Amino acid sequence: MDPFTPPADSSLWCKNFLLGAATASYQIEGAVNEDGRLPSIWDTFSAVPGKVLAGDTGAVACDHYHRWEADIEMLAGLGLEGYRLSIAWPRVMDAAGAPNRKGLDFYKRLLNRLKEKGITTFVTLYHWDLPQHLEDRGGWLNRETAYRFADYVDLMGRELAGTVDAWATLNEPWCSAYLGYGNGHHAPGLANQRFATQAMHHLLLAHGLAMPVLRANDPASQKGIVANIGRGTPNSDSAADRRAAHRFEVQHNAWILDPLLKGTYPQDLFELWPGTEPLVLDGDMRIIASPLDFLGINYYFRTNVASDGAQGFRDVPLEGVERTQMGWEVYPDGLRDLLIGFKDTYENLPPIYITENGMASDDEVIDGRVDDPQRISFLKRHLAAVDGAIKAGVDIRGYFLWSLMDNFEWAFGYERRFGVVHVDYSTQKRTVKRSAELVAKFLKERRERG
Ligand code: IFM
């Protein structure tokens, strides 16, 4: 048995369990000034010295805009059954809201090719590259942006219907709101807690407005949203530390999942961040809680926390635990425990796809090969955690590796390598890593078993 293949009793052997890989537009496409693409907030942000490691930007990235055919061949060659990509809003619509045909044609060609290859397509409509002209009018702090998003989604639904199996409105609204407007680590780089809660409200409103639009324009597809989730564990058994861990999870998970699945914000959130209640208009929460066909879950690590002596929590990094190139702790049980917890908390929890999971490592090509043993073990253990959650009764339908290939890792630039395919940025050569070879081997074996 190789170091990846799941045990015989794993649910992963079921051929209905979708196994794919994910990417996002700004992280791989490059070609930021081509065919009428407008600037996004990430073009602006990454141009500011000190915002991104080594001054990297997504201007070229993996040059996927020009190399997409070879990249799809590579994906298909690995036998991956699903591909999760995102559309760059600034590529497909001009500032007046009119379609940009050249940009749209890029995604049409891509999606048609994926369909020809029999690959299931998951399309994220917003993976953080907001058109800069909307940020200039307040971005996600401006309620109007939610309505502009619905217009954009209307266009995408009409143009791309029939080529998309599953639409996700937003990727990780937590990151857009908290990292973008709360602590400024991501574009647009604002740092104000009150901004974060208001931006989150408008993001969720945008999602809720988009759902019926997608249902009308592309009835046959699945529709949902993707949330990143975080496991918080208490540093001690004290009531204060347990309460701190609870608050951590409210801030990371319930902030998004409660509005979507219960139609309310968790009150504990505003004990943690007093005075930050967003402006919510009548009817907003009903719009936000529009039923989901699926929930996408992105999971990476856990955070060990203690009470900060007040209403919040502080991180207490554990010594001697396994970590990735990001410094994130490898903690597969967190994924299983959170999934089971969600099933118990939300009676209307929709079917789940793990839309991202993976790790960064400092991979190198040696004699034409890339060996990434930590990633192989990471993936095996996280897939076992998914299997554990399925066996505990959680309806999980698939799993996407983050990421298909090394790419622009936001504020960390190109230094952090999350791909199962290595990218040499000086030549754009792709090299399939050992982890991808083993995933491909497993998928082949699964297909042969029928
Ligand atoms: O690269 C990101 C991705 O864009 C969103 N989820 C987390 C990944 C790793 O940080």
Coordinates of C-alpha atoms and ligand atoms in Angstrom, one line a residue:
M1 CA 0.0 0.0 0.0
D2 CA 1.4 3.4 -0.9
P3 CA 1.4 6.3 1.6
F4 CA -1.8 7.9 0.1
T5 CA -4.3 5.2 -0.8
P6 CA -7.3 5.2 1.6
P7 CA -8.1 2.0 3.5
A8 CA -10.6 -0.4 1.9
D9 CA -13.4 0.6 4.2
S10 CA -13.1 4.4 3.4
S11 CA -16.1 6.2 1.8
L12 CA -13.7 7.6 -0.7
W13 CA -13.8 4.4 -2.6
C14 CA -17.4 5.2 -3.5
K15 CA -17.2 6.6 -7.0
N16 CA -20.0 9.1 -6.3
F17 CA -17.6 10.9 -4.0
L18 CA -16.2 13.7 -6.2
L19 CA -12.4 14.2 -6.0
G20 CA -11.1 17.4 -7.7
A21 CA -8.8 20.3 -7.4
A22 CA -9.4 24.1 -7.0
T23 CA -7.8 27.4 -8.1
A24 CA -8.9 31.0 -8.2
S25 CA -8.7 33.6 -10.9
Y26 CA -6.3 36.2 -9.5
Q27 CA -4.0 33.5 -8.1
I28 CA -3.4 31.8 -11.5
E29 CA -4.6 33.8 -14.5
G30 CA -2.1 36.7 -14.9
A31 CA -2.9 38.7 -18.0
V32 CA -4.2 41.5 -15.8
N33 CA -4.2 44.1 -18.6
E34 CA -5.5 42.0 -21.4
D35 CA -8.7 41.8 -23.4
G36 CA -10.4 44.6 -21.5
R37 CA -9.9 43.3 -18.0
L38 CA -10.3 46.2 -15.5
P39 CA -8.1 46.6 -12.4
S40 CA -9.2 44.7 -9.3
I41 CA -8.5 45.6 -5.6
W42 CA -5.7 43.0 -5.6
D43 CA -3.9 44.8 -8.5
T44 CA -4.1 48.0 -6.4
F45 CA -3.2 46.4 -3.1
S46 CA -0.2 44.3 -4.4
A47 CA 1.3 47.4 -6.0
V48 CA 1.6 49.0 -2.6
P49 CA 5.2 48.4 -1.2
G50 CA 5.1 46.2 1.9
K51 CA 1.7 44.7 1.4
V52 CA 2.8 41.4 -0.4
L53 CA 6.0 39.5 0.4
A54 CA 8.8 40.3 -2.0
G55 CA 6.6 42.8 -3.8
D56 CA 4.9 40.0 -5.8
T57 CA 1.7 40.6 -7.7
G58 CA -0.7 38.5 -9.8
A59 CA 0.3 40.3 -13.0
V60 CA 1.6 37.1 -14.5
A61 CA 1.0 34.4 -11.9
C62 CA 0.8 31.0 -13.6
D63 CA 0.0 32.6 -16.9
H64 CA -3.1 30.4 -17.0
Y65 CA -4.9 32.9 -19.2
H66 CA -2.6 31.8 -22.0
R67 CA -1.8 28.3 -20.9
W68 CA -5.3 27.1 -19.9
E69 CA -5.5 24.4 -22.6
A70 CA -2.3 22.7 -21.3
D71 CA -3.5 23.1 -17.7
I72 CA -6.8 21.4 -18.5
E73 CA -4.9 18.6 -20.2
M74 CA -2.8 18.2 -17.1
L75 CA -5.9 18.2 -14.8
A76 CA -7.6 15.6 -17.0
G77 CA -4.4 13.6 -17.3
L78 CA -4.4 13.2 -13.5
G79 CA -7.9 11.8 -13.7
L80 CA -9.3 14.5 -11.4
E81 CA -13.0 14.5 -11.7
G82 CA -13.9 18.0 -10.6
Y83 CA -12.4 21.4 -11.1
R84 CA -13.3 24.4 -9.0
L85 CA -12.3 27.7 -10.6
S86 CA -13.3 31.3 -10.1
I87 CA -14.4 34.0 -12.5
A88 CA -12.7 37.4 -12.4
W89 CA -15.5 39.9 -12.2
P90 CA -13.3 42.7 -13.6
R91 CA -12.6 40.5 -16.7
V92 CA -16.2 40.0 -17.7
M93 CA -18.0 43.3 -17.1
D94 CA -17.1 46.9 -17.8
A95 CA -17.6 49.7 -15.3
A96 CA -21.1 50.5 -16.8
G97 CA -22.2 46.9 -16.2
A98 CA -22.0 45.9 -19.9
P99 CA -20.5 42.5 -20.8
N100 CA -16.9 42.3 -21.9
R101 CA -17.1 39.6 -24.6
K102 CA -13.4 38.8 -24.8
G103 CA -13.3 38.0 -21.1
L104 CA -16.5 36.1 -21.2
D105 CA -15.2 34.0 -24.1
F106 CA -12.2 33.0 -22.1
Y107 CA -14.5 31.3 -19.5
K108 CA -16.8 29.9 -22.1
R109 CA -13.8 28.2 -23.9
L110 CA -12.5 26.9 -20.5
L111 CA -15.8 25.6 -19.3
N112 CA -16.7 24.0 -22.6
R113 CA -13.4 22.2 -22.7
L114 CA -13.9 20.9 -19.1
K115 CA -17.3 19.6 -20.1
E116 CA -15.8 17.9 -23.2
K117 CA -13.4 16.2 -20.8
G118 CA -16.2 15.0 -18.5
I119 CA -14.9 17.1 -15.6
T120 CA -17.5 18.4 -13.1
T121 CA -17.3 22.2 -12.9
F122 CA -17.6 24.2 -9.7
V123 CA -17.5 28.0 -10.4
T124 CA -17.0 30.6 -7.7
L125 CA -18.3 34.0 -8.7
Y126 CA -16.2 36.0 -6.2
H127 CA -12.8 34.9 -5.0
W128 CA -11.7 38.3 -3.8
D129 CA -10.9 40.2 -7.0
L130 CA -13.5 43.1 -6.6
P131 CA -13.4 45.6 -9.5
Q132 CA -11.4 48.6 -8.3
H133 CA -14.1 51.0 -9.6
L134 CA -16.5 49.5 -7.1
E135 CA -14.0 49.8 -4.2
D136 CA -13.6 53.5 -5.2
R137 CA -17.3 53.8 -4.3
G138 CA -16.8 52.1 -1.0
G139 CA -16.5 48.5 -2.0
W140 CA -18.2 46.1 0.4
L141 CA -18.9 48.9 2.8
N142 CA -21.3 50.3 0.3
R143 CA -24.6 48.4 0.2
E144 CA -24.9 49.2 -3.5
T145 CA -22.0 46.7 -4.2
A146 CA -24.3 43.8 -3.2
Y147 CA -26.8 44.9 -6.0
R148 CA -23.9 45.3 -8.5
F149 CA -22.9 41.7 -7.6
A150 CA -26.4 40.5 -8.3
D151 CA -26.2 42.2 -11.8
Y152 CA -22.9 40.5 -12.5
V153 CA -24.2 37.1 -11.3
D154 CA -27.3 37.6 -13.6
L155 CA -25.0 38.1 -16.6
M156 CA -22.9 35.0 -15.7
G157 CA -25.9 32.8 -15.1
R158 CA -27.3 33.8 -18.5
E159 CA -24.1 33.5 -20.4
L160 CA -22.7 30.3 -18.8
A161 CA -25.8 28.3 -18.0
G162 CA -25.3 24.7 -19.1
T163 CA -21.5 24.7 -18.6
V164 CA -21.5 24.9 -14.8
D165 CA -22.5 22.1 -12.5
A166 CA -22.3 24.0 -9.3
W167 CA -22.1 27.8 -8.6
A168 CA -20.7 29.2 -5.4
T169 CA -21.5 32.9 -4.9
L170 CA -18.6 33.8 -2.6
N171 CA -15.4 32.3 -1.5
E172 CA -14.6 32.7 2.2
P173 CA -16.6 35.9 3.1
W174 CA -14.7 35.8 6.4
C175 CA -11.5 36.6 4.6
S176 CA -13.0 39.3 2.5
A177 CA -14.6 41.0 5.5
Y178 CA -12.1 40.4 8.3
L179 CA -8.8 40.4 6.5
G180 CA -9.9 43.0 3.9
Y181 CA -11.7 45.5 6.1
G182 CA -11.0 44.4 9.7
N183 CA -7.3 44.0 10.0
G184 CA -6.1 45.1 6.6
H185 CA -3.9 42.1 5.7
H186 CA -5.8 41.7 2.4
A187 CA -7.1 44.1 -0.2
P188 CA -8.5 46.7 0.1
G189 CA -6.4 46.9 3.3
L190 CA -8.7 48.7 5.7
A191 CA -8.5 48.0 9.4
N192 CA -11.6 48.7 11.5
Q193 CA -13.7 46.2 13.2
R194 CA -16.9 48.0 12.6
F195 CA -16.0 48.0 8.8
A196 CA -15.6 44.2 9.0
T197 CA -19.1 43.5 10.3
Q198 CA -20.7 45.9 7.8
A199 CA -18.7 44.5 4.9
M200 CA -19.7 41.0 6.0
H201 CA -23.3 42.0 6.0
H202 CA -23.1 43.3 2.5
L203 CA -21.2 40.3 1.3
L204 CA -23.9 38.0 2.7
L205 CA -26.6 40.2 1.3
A206 CA -24.9 39.9 -2.1
H207 CA -24.9 36.2 -1.8
G208 CA -28.6 36.1 -0.8
L209 CA -29.6 38.4 -3.7
A210 CA -27.6 36.3 -6.2
M211 CA -29.2 32.9 -5.2
P212 CA -32.7 33.5 -6.8
V213 CA -31.0 35.0 -9.8
L214 CA -29.0 31.9 -10.3
R215 CA -32.0 29.7 -9.8
A216 CA -33.9 31.6 -12.5
N217 CA -31.0 31.7 -15.0
D218 CA -29.6 28.2 -14.6
P219 CA -32.1 26.0 -12.9
A220 CA -30.3 22.7 -13.5
S221 CA -27.1 23.6 -11.5
Q222 CA -26.4 23.4 -7.8
K223 CA -26.1 26.7 -6.0
G224 CA -24.2 27.5 -2.7
I225 CA -21.5 29.4 -1.0
V226 CA -18.0 28.6 0.3
A227 CA -17.0 29.3 3.9
N228 CA -13.6 28.8 5.5
I229 CA -13.9 27.4 9.0
G230 CA -11.6 27.4 11.9
R231 CA -11.2 25.0 14.9
G232 CA -10.5 26.7 18.2
T233 CA -9.4 24.6 21.1
P234 CA -9.0 25.7 24.7
N235 CA -5.5 26.0 26.1
S236 CA -6.8 24.6 29.5
D237 CA -9.9 23.1 30.9
S238 CA -10.8 26.3 32.7
A239 CA -14.2 27.7 32.0
A240 CA -12.6 31.0 30.8
D241 CA -10.4 29.2 28.2
R242 CA -13.3 27.0 27.0
R243 CA -15.4 30.2 26.6
A244 CA -12.5 31.7 24.7
A245 CA -12.4 28.7 22.3
H246 CA -16.2 29.0 21.8
R247 CA -15.7 32.7 21.0
F248 CA -13.0 31.9 18.5
E249 CA -15.4 29.6 16.7
V250 CA -18.2 32.1 16.8
Q251 CA -15.9 34.7 15.2
H252 CA -14.7 32.2 12.5
N253 CA -17.7 30.0 11.8
A254 CA -21.0 31.2 13.3
W255 CA -20.5 34.7 12.1
I256 CA -21.1 33.3 8.6
L257 CA -23.1 30.1 9.1
D258 CA -25.7 31.5 11.5
P259 CA -27.0 34.1 9.1
L260 CA -27.0 31.7 6.3
L261 CA -28.6 28.8 8.1
K262 CA -30.5 30.4 10.9
G263 CA -31.2 33.9 9.5
T264 CA -29.6 35.7 12.5
Y265 CA -26.1 36.9 13.6
P266 CA -24.8 35.2 16.7
Q267 CA -25.2 37.6 19.7
D268 CA -21.9 36.5 21.2
L269 CA -20.1 38.1 18.2
F270 CA -21.1 41.5 19.5
E271 CA -20.0 40.7 23.0
L272 CA -16.6 40.0 21.5
W273 CA -16.7 43.1 19.3
P274 CA -19.0 45.5 21.2
G275 CA -20.6 48.3 19.2
T276 CA -19.9 46.7 15.8
E277 CA -23.5 45.6 14.9
P278 CA -23.9 46.2 11.2
L279 CA -26.8 48.2 9.7
V280 CA -29.3 45.6 8.8
L281 CA -32.4 46.6 6.8
D282 CA -35.8 44.9 7.1
G283 CA -35.9 41.7 5.1
D284 CA -32.1 41.4 4.8
M285 CA -31.8 38.3 7.0
R286 CA -34.5 36.5 5.1
I287 CA -32.7 37.2 1.8
I288 CA -29.4 36.0 3.3
A289 CA -31.0 32.8 4.6
S290 CA -32.1 31.7 1.1
P291 CA -31.9 27.9 1.0
L292 CA -28.6 26.4 -0.2
D293 CA -28.2 23.3 -2.4
F294 CA -24.7 22.8 -0.9
L295 CA -22.3 24.4 1.5
G296 CA -18.6 24.5 0.5
I297 CA -16.2 24.1 3.4
N298 CA -12.5 25.2 3.3
Y299 CA -10.4 23.9 6.2
Y300 CA -6.7 24.3 6.9
F301 CA -5.7 24.3 10.7
R302 CA -6.7 24.8 14.3
T303 CA -5.9 27.6 16.7
N304 CA -5.2 27.0 20.3
V305 CA -6.6 29.8 22.4
A306 CA -6.8 31.1 25.9
S307 CA -9.0 33.8 27.5
D308 CA -7.7 37.3 27.1
G309 CA -9.1 38.2 30.6
A310 CA -11.9 40.1 29.0
Q311 CA -14.5 39.2 26.3
G312 CA -12.1 37.8 23.8
F313 CA -9.4 35.2 23.2
R314 CA -5.7 35.2 22.5
D315 CA -3.7 32.6 20.5
V316 CA -1.4 30.3 22.4
P317 CA 0.6 28.5 19.8
L318 CA 1.4 24.9 20.9
E319 CA 5.0 23.8 21.0
G320 CA 6.2 20.6 19.3
V321 CA 3.3 20.1 16.9
E322 CA 3.5 19.5 13.2
R323 CA 3.3 22.6 11.1
T324 CA 3.3 23.5 7.4
Q325 CA 5.3 26.2 5.5
M326 CA 2.6 28.7 6.5
G327 CA 3.2 27.9 10.2
W328 CA -0.3 26.4 10.4
E329 CA -0.7 23.4 12.7
V330 CA -1.7 20.1 10.9
Y331 CA -4.8 19.0 12.8
P332 CA -7.1 16.8 10.8
D333 CA -9.4 16.0 13.7
G334 CA -10.5 19.6 13.7
L335 CA -12.1 19.1 10.3
R336 CA -14.0 16.0 11.4
D337 CA -15.1 17.6 14.7
L338 CA -16.3 20.8 13.1
L339 CA -18.3 18.9 10.5
I340 CA -20.0 16.8 13.1
G341 CA -20.6 19.8 15.2
F342 CA -22.3 21.6 12.3
K343 CA -24.6 18.7 11.7
D344 CA -25.7 18.9 15.3
T345 CA -26.0 22.7 15.3
Y346 CA -27.8 23.3 12.1
E347 CA -30.9 21.2 11.4
N348 CA -31.0 22.4 7.8
L349 CA -27.3 21.8 7.1
P350 CA -27.2 21.2 3.3
P351 CA -24.9 18.6 1.6
I352 CA -21.3 19.6 2.0
Y353 CA -18.4 19.7 -0.4
I354 CA -14.9 20.2 1.0
T355 CA -14.1 22.9 -1.5
E356 CA -10.5 23.5 -0.2
N357 CA -8.0 21.6 1.8
G358 CA -4.3 21.3 1.4
M359 CA -1.0 22.7 2.6
A360 CA 2.0 24.7 1.6
S361 CA 5.5 23.3 1.6
D362 CA 8.8 24.5 0.3
D363 CA 8.9 22.1 -2.7
E364 CA 11.8 21.8 -5.1
V365 CA 12.3 20.1 -8.4
I366 CA 15.2 17.6 -8.0
D367 CA 16.1 15.6 -11.1
G368 CA 12.8 16.5 -12.7
R369 CA 10.7 15.3 -9.7
V370 CA 9.1 16.8 -6.7
D371 CA 8.7 14.7 -3.6
D372 CA 6.3 16.2 -1.1
P373 CA 5.9 13.5 1.7
Q374 CA 4.3 15.9 4.2
R375 CA 1.5 16.8 1.7
I376 CA 0.9 13.2 1.0
S377 CA 0.5 12.4 4.6
F378 CA -1.6 15.6 5.2
L379 CA -4.0 14.7 2.5
K380 CA -4.4 11.1 3.6
R381 CA -5.1 12.2 7.2
H382 CA -7.6 14.9 6.2
L383 CA -9.4 12.6 3.9
A384 CA -9.6 10.1 6.7
A385 CA -11.2 12.9 8.8
V386 CA -13.7 13.5 6.1
D387 CA -14.4 9.8 6.0
G388 CA -14.9 9.9 9.8
A389 CA -17.5 12.7 9.5
I390 CA -19.3 10.8 6.7
K391 CA -19.4 7.7 8.9
A392 CA -20.8 9.9 11.7
G393 CA -23.7 10.9 9.4
V394 CA -22.6 14.1 7.8
D395 CA -23.6 14.3 4.1
I396 CA -20.3 15.1 2.4
R397 CA -20.3 14.7 -1.4
G398 CA -16.8 15.6 -2.5
Y399 CA -13.3 17.1 -1.8
F400 CA -11.2 19.6 -3.8
L401 CA -7.4 19.8 -3.2
W402 CA -6.1 23.3 -2.7
S403 CA -4.5 23.7 -5.1
L404 CA -4.1 22.3 -8.5
M405 CA -0.8 24.2 -8.9
D406 CA 1.4 26.5 -6.9
N407 CA 0.1 30.0 -7.3
F408 CA -0.1 33.6 -5.9
E409 CA -0.7 33.1 -2.2
W410 CA -2.1 36.6 -1.5
A411 CA 0.0 38.5 1.0
F412 CA 2.6 35.7 0.9
G413 CA 3.2 36.0 -2.8
Y414 CA 4.8 33.1 -4.6
E415 CA 6.9 31.9 -1.7
R416 CA 4.3 29.5 -0.3
R417 CA 3.6 26.5 -2.5
F418 CA 0.1 24.9 -2.1
G419 CA 0.0 23.1 -5.4
V420 CA -0.1 19.4 -6.1
V421 CA 1.7 20.5 -9.3
H422 CA 4.9 22.6 -9.0
V423 CA 5.2 25.8 -11.0
D424 CA 8.6 27.2 -12.0
Y425 CA 7.7 30.9 -12.3
S426 CA 10.7 31.8 -14.4
T427 CA 9.8 29.3 -17.1
Q428 CA 6.2 28.5 -16.3
K429 CA 7.1 24.8 -16.4
R430 CA 4.6 22.6 -14.5
T431 CA 6.0 19.5 -12.7
V432 CA 3.5 17.0 -11.2
K433 CA 4.4 16.4 -7.6
R434 CA 4.4 13.0 -6.0
S435 CA 1.2 13.8 -4.1
A436 CA -0.6 14.4 -7.4
E437 CA 0.8 11.1 -8.8
L438 CA -0.6 9.2 -5.9
V439 CA -4.0 10.9 -6.1
A440 CA -4.1 10.0 -9.8
K441 CA -3.1 6.4 -9.0
F442 CA -5.9 6.1 -6.5
L443 CA -8.5 7.6 -8.9
K444 CA -7.4 5.2 -11.6
E445 CA -7.8 2.2 -9.3
R446 CA -11.2 3.5 -8.2
R447 CA -12.3 3.8 -11.8
E448 CA -11.1 0.4 -12.7
R449 CA -13.0 -1.1 -9.8
G450 CA -16.1 0.5 -11.3
Ligands
IFM1 O1 -4.9 30.4 -1.3 C1 -6.0 30.5 -0.4 C2 -7.3 30.5 -1.2 O2 -7.4 31.6 -2.1 C3 -8.5 30.7 -0.2 N1 -8.4 29.7 0.8 C4 -7.1 29.5 1.5 C5 -6.0 29.3 0.5 C6 -4.7 29.1 1.3 O3 -4.4 30.2 2.0

